[in-house]
PDB file of C-alpha atoms in Angstrom:
ATOM      1  CA  UNK A   1     -11.817   3.043 -30.775  1.00 65.00           C
ATOM      2  CA  UNK A   2     -10.977   0.108 -28.536  1.00 77.00           C
ATOM      3  CA  UNK A   3      -7.230  -0.011 -29.683  1.00 94.00           C
ATOM      4  CA  UNK A   4      -5.380  -2.668 -27.384  1.00 97.00           C
ATOM      5  CA  UNK A   5      -7.612  -4.451 -24.884  1.00 97.00           C
ATOM      6  CA  UNK A   6      -6.156  -6.422 -21.870  1.00 98.00           C
ATOM      7  CA  UNK A   7      -7.940  -8.687 -19.576  1.00 97.00           C
ATOM      8  CA  UNK A   8      -8.032  -8.734 -16.709  1.00 97.00           C
ATOM      9  CA  UNK A   9      -7.194  -5.530 -15.166  1.00 96.00           C
ATOM     10  CA  UNK A  10      -6.302  -6.800 -11.722  1.00 97.00           C
ATOM     11  CA  UNK A  11      -5.313 -10.434 -10.453  1.00 97.00           C
ATOM     12  CA  UNK A  12      -4.041 -11.994  -7.303  1.00 97.00           C
ATOM     13  CA  UNK A  13      -2.302 -15.346  -7.483  1.00 97.00           C
ATOM     14  CA  UNK A  14      -1.012 -17.569  -5.037  1.00 98.00           C
ATOM     15  CA  UNK A  15       2.488 -18.943  -5.702  1.00 98.00           C
ATOM     16  CA  UNK A  16       2.407 -21.850  -8.045  1.00 97.00           C
ATOM     17  CA  UNK A  17      -0.854 -21.077  -9.520  1.00 97.00           C
ATOM     18  CA  UNK A  18      -1.128 -20.525 -13.407  1.00 97.00           C
ATOM     19  CA  UNK A  19      -3.064 -17.980 -15.419  1.00 97.00           C
ATOM     20  CA  UNK A  20      -3.222 -16.397 -18.789  1.00 98.00           C
ATOM     21  CA  UNK A  21      -3.369 -12.729 -19.512  1.00 98.00           C
ATOM     22  CA  UNK A  22      -5.357 -12.007 -22.706  1.00 97.00           C
ATOM     23  CA  UNK A  23      -4.641  -9.187 -25.198  1.00 98.00           C
ATOM     24  CA  UNK A  24      -6.522  -8.149 -28.235  1.00 98.00           C
ATOM     25  CA  UNK A  25      -5.955  -5.339 -30.830  1.00 97.00           C
ATOM     26  CA  UNK A  26      -8.401  -4.154 -33.430  1.00 96.00           C
ATOM     27  CA  UNK A  27      -5.880  -1.980 -35.583  1.00 94.00           C
ATOM     28  CA  UNK A  28      -4.806  -4.856 -37.918  1.00 94.00           C
ATOM     29  CA  UNK A  29      -1.466  -4.576 -36.638  1.00 93.00           C
ATOM     30  CA  UNK A  30       1.046  -7.386 -37.565  1.00 91.00           C
ATOM     31  CA  UNK A  31       3.400  -7.027 -34.346  1.00 91.00           C
ATOM     32  CA  UNK A  32       2.412  -7.465 -30.864  1.00 94.00           C
ATOM     33  CA  UNK A  33       4.408  -7.278 -27.657  1.00 94.00           C
ATOM     34  CA  UNK A  34       4.279  -8.153 -23.911  1.00 97.00           C
ATOM     35  CA  UNK A  35       6.117  -6.001 -21.507  1.00 96.00           C
ATOM     36  CA  UNK A  36       6.399  -5.813 -17.706  1.00 97.00           C
ATOM     37  CA  UNK A  37       6.854  -2.641 -15.737  1.00 97.00           C
ATOM     38  CA  UNK A  38       8.498  -2.484 -12.339  1.00 95.00           C
ATOM     39  CA  UNK A  39       9.410   0.439 -10.081  1.00 89.00           C
ATOM     40  CA  UNK A  40      12.708   1.779 -11.047  1.00 84.00           C
ATOM     41  CA  UNK A  41      13.265  -0.719 -13.995  1.00 85.00           C
ATOM     42  CA  UNK A  42      11.149   0.681 -16.652  1.00 87.00           C
ATOM     43  CA  UNK A  43       9.479  -1.235 -19.276  1.00 94.00           C
ATOM     44  CA  UNK A  44      11.082  -4.551 -20.316  1.00 94.00           C
ATOM     45  CA  UNK A  45      10.163  -6.843 -23.178  1.00 93.00           C
ATOM     46  CA  UNK A  46       8.974 -10.334 -22.227  1.00 96.00           C
ATOM     47  CA  UNK A  47       8.033 -11.646 -25.753  1.00 95.00           C
ATOM     48  CA  UNK A  48       6.967 -10.413 -28.944  1.00 93.00           C
ATOM     49  CA  UNK A  49       5.229 -11.691 -32.164  1.00 93.00           C
ATOM     50  CA  UNK A  50       6.416 -10.109 -35.331  1.00 89.00           C
ATOM     51  CA  UNK A  51       3.666 -11.620 -37.269  1.00 89.00           C
ATOM     52  CA  UNK A  52       0.730 -14.190 -36.873  1.00 89.00           C
ATOM     53  CA  UNK A  53       2.252 -17.467 -36.326  1.00 89.00           C
ATOM     54  CA  UNK A  54       5.599 -16.363 -34.863  1.00 92.00           C
ATOM     55  CA  UNK A  55       6.868 -15.633 -31.395  1.00 94.00           C
ATOM     56  CA  UNK A  56      10.289 -14.671 -30.059  1.00 92.00           C
ATOM     57  CA  UNK A  57      11.817 -14.202 -26.650  1.00 93.00           C
ATOM     58  CA  UNK A  58      12.528 -10.596 -25.401  1.00 91.00           C
ATOM     59  CA  UNK A  59      14.816  -9.458 -22.381  1.00 90.00           C
ATOM     60  CA  UNK A  60      13.065 -11.244 -19.767  1.00 95.00           C
ATOM     61  CA  UNK A  61      11.054 -14.476 -20.986  1.00 96.00           C
ATOM     62  CA  UNK A  62      11.838 -16.836 -18.183  1.00 96.00           C
ATOM     63  CA  UNK A  63       8.755 -18.038 -16.444  1.00 96.00           C
ATOM     64  CA  UNK A  64       6.394 -17.142 -19.257  1.00 98.00           C
ATOM     65  CA  UNK A  65       4.998 -18.593 -22.489  1.00 97.00           C
ATOM     66  CA  UNK A  66       3.051 -16.799 -25.268  1.00 98.00           C
ATOM     67  CA  UNK A  67       0.551 -17.838 -27.870  1.00 97.00           C
ATOM     68  CA  UNK A  68      -0.319 -15.813 -30.996  1.00 96.00           C
ATOM     69  CA  UNK A  69      -3.637 -17.078 -31.481  1.00 88.00           C
ATOM     70  CA  UNK A  70      -4.459 -15.108 -34.617  1.00 95.00           C
ATOM     71  CA  UNK A  71      -3.635 -11.642 -35.874  1.00 95.00           C
ATOM     72  CA  UNK A  72      -5.744  -9.866 -33.235  1.00 96.00           C
ATOM     73  CA  UNK A  73      -4.931 -11.857 -30.264  1.00 97.00           C
ATOM     74  CA  UNK A  74      -1.654 -12.450 -28.193  1.00 97.00           C
ATOM     75  CA  UNK A  75      -1.783 -14.183 -24.911  1.00 98.00           C
ATOM     76  CA  UNK A  76       0.804 -14.534 -22.030  1.00 98.00           C
ATOM     77  CA  UNK A  77       0.848 -17.571 -19.750  1.00 98.00           C
ATOM     78  CA  UNK A  78       2.441 -17.950 -16.362  1.00 97.00           C
ATOM     79  CA  UNK A  79       2.642 -21.554 -15.693  1.00 94.00           C
ATOM     80  CA  UNK A  80       3.720 -21.469 -11.924  1.00 97.00           C
ATOM     81  CA  UNK A  81       3.456 -17.968 -10.612  1.00 97.00           C
ATOM     82  CA  UNK A  82       6.279 -16.787  -8.400  1.00 97.00           C
ATOM     83  CA  UNK A  83       6.456 -13.557  -6.308  1.00 97.00           C
ATOM     84  CA  UNK A  84       9.078 -12.169  -8.664  1.00 97.00           C
ATOM     85  CA  UNK A  85       6.360 -12.045 -11.373  1.00 98.00           C
ATOM     86  CA  UNK A  86       4.427  -9.518  -9.309  1.00 98.00           C
ATOM     87  CA  UNK A  87       4.358  -6.467 -11.749  1.00 98.00           C
ATOM     88  CA  UNK A  88       2.190  -4.455 -14.189  1.00 98.00           C
ATOM     89  CA  UNK A  89       2.039  -6.310 -17.477  1.00 98.00           C
ATOM     90  CA  UNK A  90       1.319  -4.333 -20.829  1.00 98.00           C
ATOM     91  CA  UNK A  91       0.437  -5.641 -24.158  1.00 97.00           C
ATOM     92  CA  UNK A  92       1.354  -3.566 -27.284  1.00 95.00           C
ATOM     93  CA  UNK A  93       0.933  -3.676 -31.035  1.00 94.00           C
ATOM     94  CA  UNK A  94       2.482  -1.951 -33.956  1.00 91.00           C
ATOM     95  CA  UNK A  95       1.729  -1.775 -37.657  1.00 86.00           C
ATOM     96  CA  UNK A  96       5.131  -2.201 -38.950  1.00 73.00           C
ATOM     97  CA  UNK A  97       8.985  -2.279 -37.823  1.00 63.00           C
ATOM     98  CA  UNK A  98       9.503   1.484 -37.623  1.00 66.00           C
ATOM     99  CA  UNK A  99       6.046   2.649 -36.532  1.00 78.00           C
ATOM    100  CA  UNK A 100       5.112   3.578 -32.816  1.00 85.00           C
ATOM    101  CA  UNK A 101       3.664   0.987 -30.510  1.00 89.00           C
ATOM    102  CA  UNK A 102       0.167   1.437 -28.931  1.00 93.00           C
ATOM    103  CA  UNK A 103      -0.219   0.034 -25.422  1.00 96.00           C
ATOM    104  CA  UNK A 104      -3.258  -1.431 -23.445  1.00 97.00           C
ATOM    105  CA  UNK A 105      -4.104  -0.347 -19.957  1.00 96.00           C
ATOM    106  CA  UNK A 106      -2.242  -2.923 -18.249  1.00 97.00           C
ATOM    107  CA  UNK A 107      -2.910  -5.956 -15.943  1.00 97.00           C
ATOM    108  CA  UNK A 108      -1.730  -5.462 -12.341  1.00 97.00           C
ATOM    109  CA  UNK A 109      -0.556  -8.837 -10.934  1.00 98.00           C
ATOM    110  CA  UNK A 110       0.180  -9.688  -7.423  1.00 97.00           C
ATOM    111  CA  UNK A 111       1.630 -13.257  -6.523  1.00 98.00           C
ATOM    112  CA  UNK A 112       1.585 -13.947  -2.927  1.00 97.00           C
TER     113      UNK A 112
ATOM    114  CA  UNK B   1      24.498  -2.930 -25.533  1.00 81.00           C
ATOM    115  CA  UNK B   2      21.647  -0.758 -26.362  1.00 84.00           C
ATOM    116  CA  UNK B   3      20.908   1.725 -23.667  1.00 90.00           C
ATOM    117  CA  UNK B   4      18.549   4.495 -22.782  1.00 95.00           C
ATOM    118  CA  UNK B   5      18.987   7.127 -19.882  1.00 97.00           C
ATOM    119  CA  UNK B   6      16.442   9.674 -19.000  1.00 98.00           C
ATOM    120  CA  UNK B   7      17.226  12.651 -16.812  1.00 97.00           C
ATOM    121  CA  UNK B   8      16.107  13.953 -14.334  1.00 97.00           C
ATOM    122  CA  UNK B   9      14.412  11.186 -12.670  1.00 96.00           C
ATOM    123  CA  UNK B  10      11.809  13.832 -11.293  1.00 97.00           C
ATOM    124  CA  UNK B  11      10.984  17.405 -12.057  1.00 98.00           C
ATOM    125  CA  UNK B  12       8.794  19.881 -10.297  1.00 98.00           C
ATOM    126  CA  UNK B  13       7.820  23.036 -12.121  1.00 98.00           C
ATOM    127  CA  UNK B  14       5.446  25.808 -11.373  1.00 98.00           C
ATOM    128  CA  UNK B  15       2.809  26.412 -13.805  1.00 98.00           C
ATOM    129  CA  UNK B  16       4.262  28.497 -16.863  1.00 97.00           C
ATOM    130  CA  UNK B  17       7.902  27.495 -15.919  1.00 97.00           C
ATOM    131  CA  UNK B  18       9.355  26.136 -19.097  1.00 98.00           C
ATOM    132  CA  UNK B  19      11.994  23.157 -18.871  1.00 98.00           C
ATOM    133  CA  UNK B  20      13.440  20.304 -20.865  1.00 98.00           C
ATOM    134  CA  UNK B  21      13.619  16.638 -20.240  1.00 98.00           C
ATOM    135  CA  UNK B  22      16.682  14.598 -21.578  1.00 98.00           C
ATOM    136  CA  UNK B  23      17.001  11.257 -23.184  1.00 98.00           C
ATOM    137  CA  UNK B  24      20.513  10.050 -23.830  1.00 98.00           C
ATOM    138  CA  UNK B  25      20.832   6.716 -25.919  1.00 96.00           C
ATOM    139  CA  UNK B  26      23.520   4.352 -27.220  1.00 93.00           C
ATOM    140  CA  UNK B  27      22.389   2.043 -30.013  1.00 88.00           C
ATOM    141  CA  UNK B  28      23.813   0.054 -32.728  1.00 85.00           C
ATOM    142  CA  UNK B  29      21.899   1.944 -35.375  1.00 86.00           C
ATOM    143  CA  UNK B  30      18.912   3.941 -34.648  1.00 89.00           C
ATOM    144  CA  UNK B  31      15.532   3.090 -36.242  1.00 88.00           C
ATOM    145  CA  UNK B  32      13.547   5.537 -34.320  1.00 92.00           C
ATOM    146  CA  UNK B  33      13.167   7.430 -30.976  1.00 95.00           C
ATOM    147  CA  UNK B  34       9.692   7.706 -29.527  1.00 95.00           C
ATOM    148  CA  UNK B  35       8.231   9.750 -26.551  1.00 97.00           C
ATOM    149  CA  UNK B  36       5.478   8.467 -24.610  1.00 97.00           C
ATOM    150  CA  UNK B  37       3.366  10.017 -21.763  1.00 98.00           C
ATOM    151  CA  UNK B  38       2.126   7.700 -18.968  1.00 97.00           C
ATOM    152  CA  UNK B  39      -0.395   8.746 -16.350  1.00 97.00           C
ATOM    153  CA  UNK B  40      -0.735   6.774 -13.003  1.00 94.00           C
ATOM    154  CA  UNK B  41      -2.530   3.477 -13.535  1.00 93.00           C
ATOM    155  CA  UNK B  42      -2.570   3.815 -17.340  1.00 96.00           C
ATOM    156  CA  UNK B  43      -0.589   2.523 -20.211  1.00 96.00           C
ATOM    157  CA  UNK B  44       1.764   4.606 -22.099  1.00 96.00           C
ATOM    158  CA  UNK B  45       0.252   6.936 -24.509  1.00 96.00           C
ATOM    159  CA  UNK B  46       2.125   7.790 -27.616  1.00 94.00           C
ATOM    160  CA  UNK B  47       3.510  11.404 -28.183  1.00 96.00           C
ATOM    161  CA  UNK B  48       6.195  11.487 -31.076  1.00 94.00           C
ATOM    162  CA  UNK B  49       8.470   9.619 -33.288  1.00 94.00           C
ATOM    163  CA  UNK B  50      11.755  11.093 -34.496  1.00 95.00           C
ATOM    164  CA  UNK B  51      13.911   9.250 -36.972  1.00 92.00           C
ATOM    165  CA  UNK B  52      17.018  11.388 -37.777  1.00 93.00           C
ATOM    166  CA  UNK B  53      19.150  13.828 -36.222  1.00 95.00           C
ATOM    167  CA  UNK B  54      17.830  17.366 -36.619  1.00 96.00           C
ATOM    168  CA  UNK B  55      14.262  16.317 -36.860  1.00 97.00           C
ATOM    169  CA  UNK B  56      11.713  18.137 -34.715  1.00 97.00           C
ATOM    170  CA  UNK B  57       8.084  17.423 -33.548  1.00 97.00           C
ATOM    171  CA  UNK B  58       5.642  19.626 -31.855  1.00 97.00           C
ATOM    172  CA  UNK B  59       2.363  19.162 -30.291  1.00 95.00           C
ATOM    173  CA  UNK B  60       0.661  21.784 -28.128  1.00 95.00           C
ATOM    174  CA  UNK B  61       3.166  22.688 -25.394  1.00 97.00           C
ATOM    175  CA  UNK B  62       5.610  19.940 -26.281  1.00 98.00           C
ATOM    176  CA  UNK B  63       8.603  19.945 -28.634  1.00 98.00           C
ATOM    177  CA  UNK B  64      10.630  16.961 -29.315  1.00 98.00           C
ATOM    178  CA  UNK B  65      14.055  17.283 -30.846  1.00 98.00           C
ATOM    179  CA  UNK B  66      16.747  14.705 -31.795  1.00 97.00           C
ATOM    180  CA  UNK B  67      20.547  14.669 -32.204  1.00 95.00           C
ATOM    181  CA  UNK B  68      23.001  11.733 -32.765  1.00 92.00           C
ATOM    182  CA  UNK B  69      23.253  10.957 -29.011  1.00 94.00           C
ATOM    183  CA  UNK B  70      20.104  12.440 -27.330  1.00 97.00           C
ATOM    184  CA  UNK B  71      16.722  13.806 -27.673  1.00 98.00           C
ATOM    185  CA  UNK B  72      15.067  16.543 -25.519  1.00 98.00           C
ATOM    186  CA  UNK B  73      11.506  16.957 -24.745  1.00 98.00           C
ATOM    187  CA  UNK B  74      10.805  20.726 -24.280  1.00 98.00           C
ATOM    188  CA  UNK B  75       7.728  21.793 -22.307  1.00 98.00           C
ATOM    189  CA  UNK B  76       6.634  25.431 -22.752  1.00 98.00           C
ATOM    190  CA  UNK B  77       4.514  27.124 -20.227  1.00 97.00           C
ATOM    191  CA  UNK B  78       3.376  23.928 -18.631  1.00 97.00           C
ATOM    192  CA  UNK B  79      -0.062  23.411 -17.021  1.00 97.00           C
ATOM    193  CA  UNK B  80      -1.048  21.052 -14.120  1.00 97.00           C
ATOM    194  CA  UNK B  81      -2.426  18.605 -16.700  1.00 97.00           C
ATOM    195  CA  UNK B  82       0.930  18.172 -18.156  1.00 98.00           C
ATOM    196  CA  UNK B  83       1.965  16.316 -15.017  1.00 98.00           C
ATOM    197  CA  UNK B  84       2.684  12.520 -15.739  1.00 98.00           C
ATOM    198  CA  UNK B  85       5.822  10.287 -16.490  1.00 97.00           C
ATOM    199  CA  UNK B  86       7.351  10.921 -19.707  1.00 98.00           C
ATOM    200  CA  UNK B  87       9.154   7.843 -21.341  1.00 97.00           C
ATOM    201  CA  UNK B  88      11.614   7.679 -24.066  1.00 97.00           C
ATOM    202  CA  UNK B  89      12.237   4.662 -25.973  1.00 95.00           C
ATOM    203  CA  UNK B  90      14.540   3.672 -29.007  1.00 93.00           C
ATOM    204  CA  UNK B  91      14.317   1.116 -31.748  1.00 88.00           C
ATOM    205  CA  UNK B  92      17.722  -0.273 -32.610  1.00 83.00           C
ATOM    206  CA  UNK B  93      18.292  -1.758 -35.986  1.00 77.00           C
ATOM    207  CA  UNK B  94      20.417  -4.412 -34.144  1.00 67.00           C
ATOM    208  CA  UNK B  95      17.755  -5.415 -31.653  1.00 59.00           C
ATOM    209  CA  UNK B  96      14.641  -7.649 -31.829  1.00 58.00           C
ATOM    210  CA  UNK B  97      12.213  -6.816 -34.733  1.00 58.00           C
ATOM    211  CA  UNK B  98      10.191  -3.776 -33.696  1.00 62.00           C
ATOM    212  CA  UNK B  99      11.188  -3.941 -30.115  1.00 76.00           C
ATOM    213  CA  UNK B 100      11.545  -0.673 -27.917  1.00 85.00           C
ATOM    214  CA  UNK B 101      14.214  -0.162 -25.370  1.00 90.00           C
ATOM    215  CA  UNK B 102      12.866   2.201 -22.727  1.00 94.00           C
ATOM    216  CA  UNK B 103      14.345   4.473 -20.227  1.00 96.00           C
ATOM    217  CA  UNK B 104      13.052   4.600 -16.732  1.00 96.00           C
ATOM    218  CA  UNK B 105      11.163   7.834 -17.351  1.00 97.00           C
ATOM    219  CA  UNK B 106      10.988  11.268 -15.965  1.00 97.00           C
ATOM    220  CA  UNK B 107       8.134  12.052 -13.532  1.00 97.00           C
ATOM    221  CA  UNK B 108       6.946  15.611 -14.168  1.00 98.00           C
ATOM    222  CA  UNK B 109       4.885  17.379 -11.584  1.00 98.00           C
ATOM    223  CA  UNK B 110       3.426  20.876 -12.431  1.00 98.00           C
ATOM    224  CA  UNK B 111       1.959  22.910  -9.582  1.00 97.00           C
ATOM    225  CA  UNK B 112      -0.579  25.537  -9.913  1.00 96.00           C
TER     226      UNK B 112
END
């Protein structure tokens, strides 16, 4: 049971570099989310996609873009990485509006 | 503004010493309250969903309860393997569709 799979697990970027974080789920869920987790801040929503073809901003969208490629895949792109984007990024998915979300194992990103 | 506050930030227990974790929330209409467990270096793992005041859910040594203003996660006779960070999250009817608003978590350590 794969659930939610994120790649890569670890990444180090230089300031100004770009990269895309990949996320795929095999639970046939409609909604997918990207969160970031920082010490003392809790999990904060970056972007979400309520269904295939739609995306919306969350609490902290600046510096990020997303693509809902199909029902399974939801990617997060950093166009020009900054040290403030050093964080642990989690992708999650849920079946419907009131259901629990299932999380991937996270991507630990360091921007130097 | 929707908000979730968890207390205490950290809790140290002896094996077998029962206790409770608190999650206080203010939301513009509660769709659901969720408890997650997070182990170091891992993504949050779903434990419980509570939808209405008075509802209770149990799983092994854990029991979650809900009132109109707070939720408790009761841990009965904990074991060292219960050591983890416990996250509380709410889903608001006034917020982004399906979005979870997380507290900062309670880090539980259970000593043998």
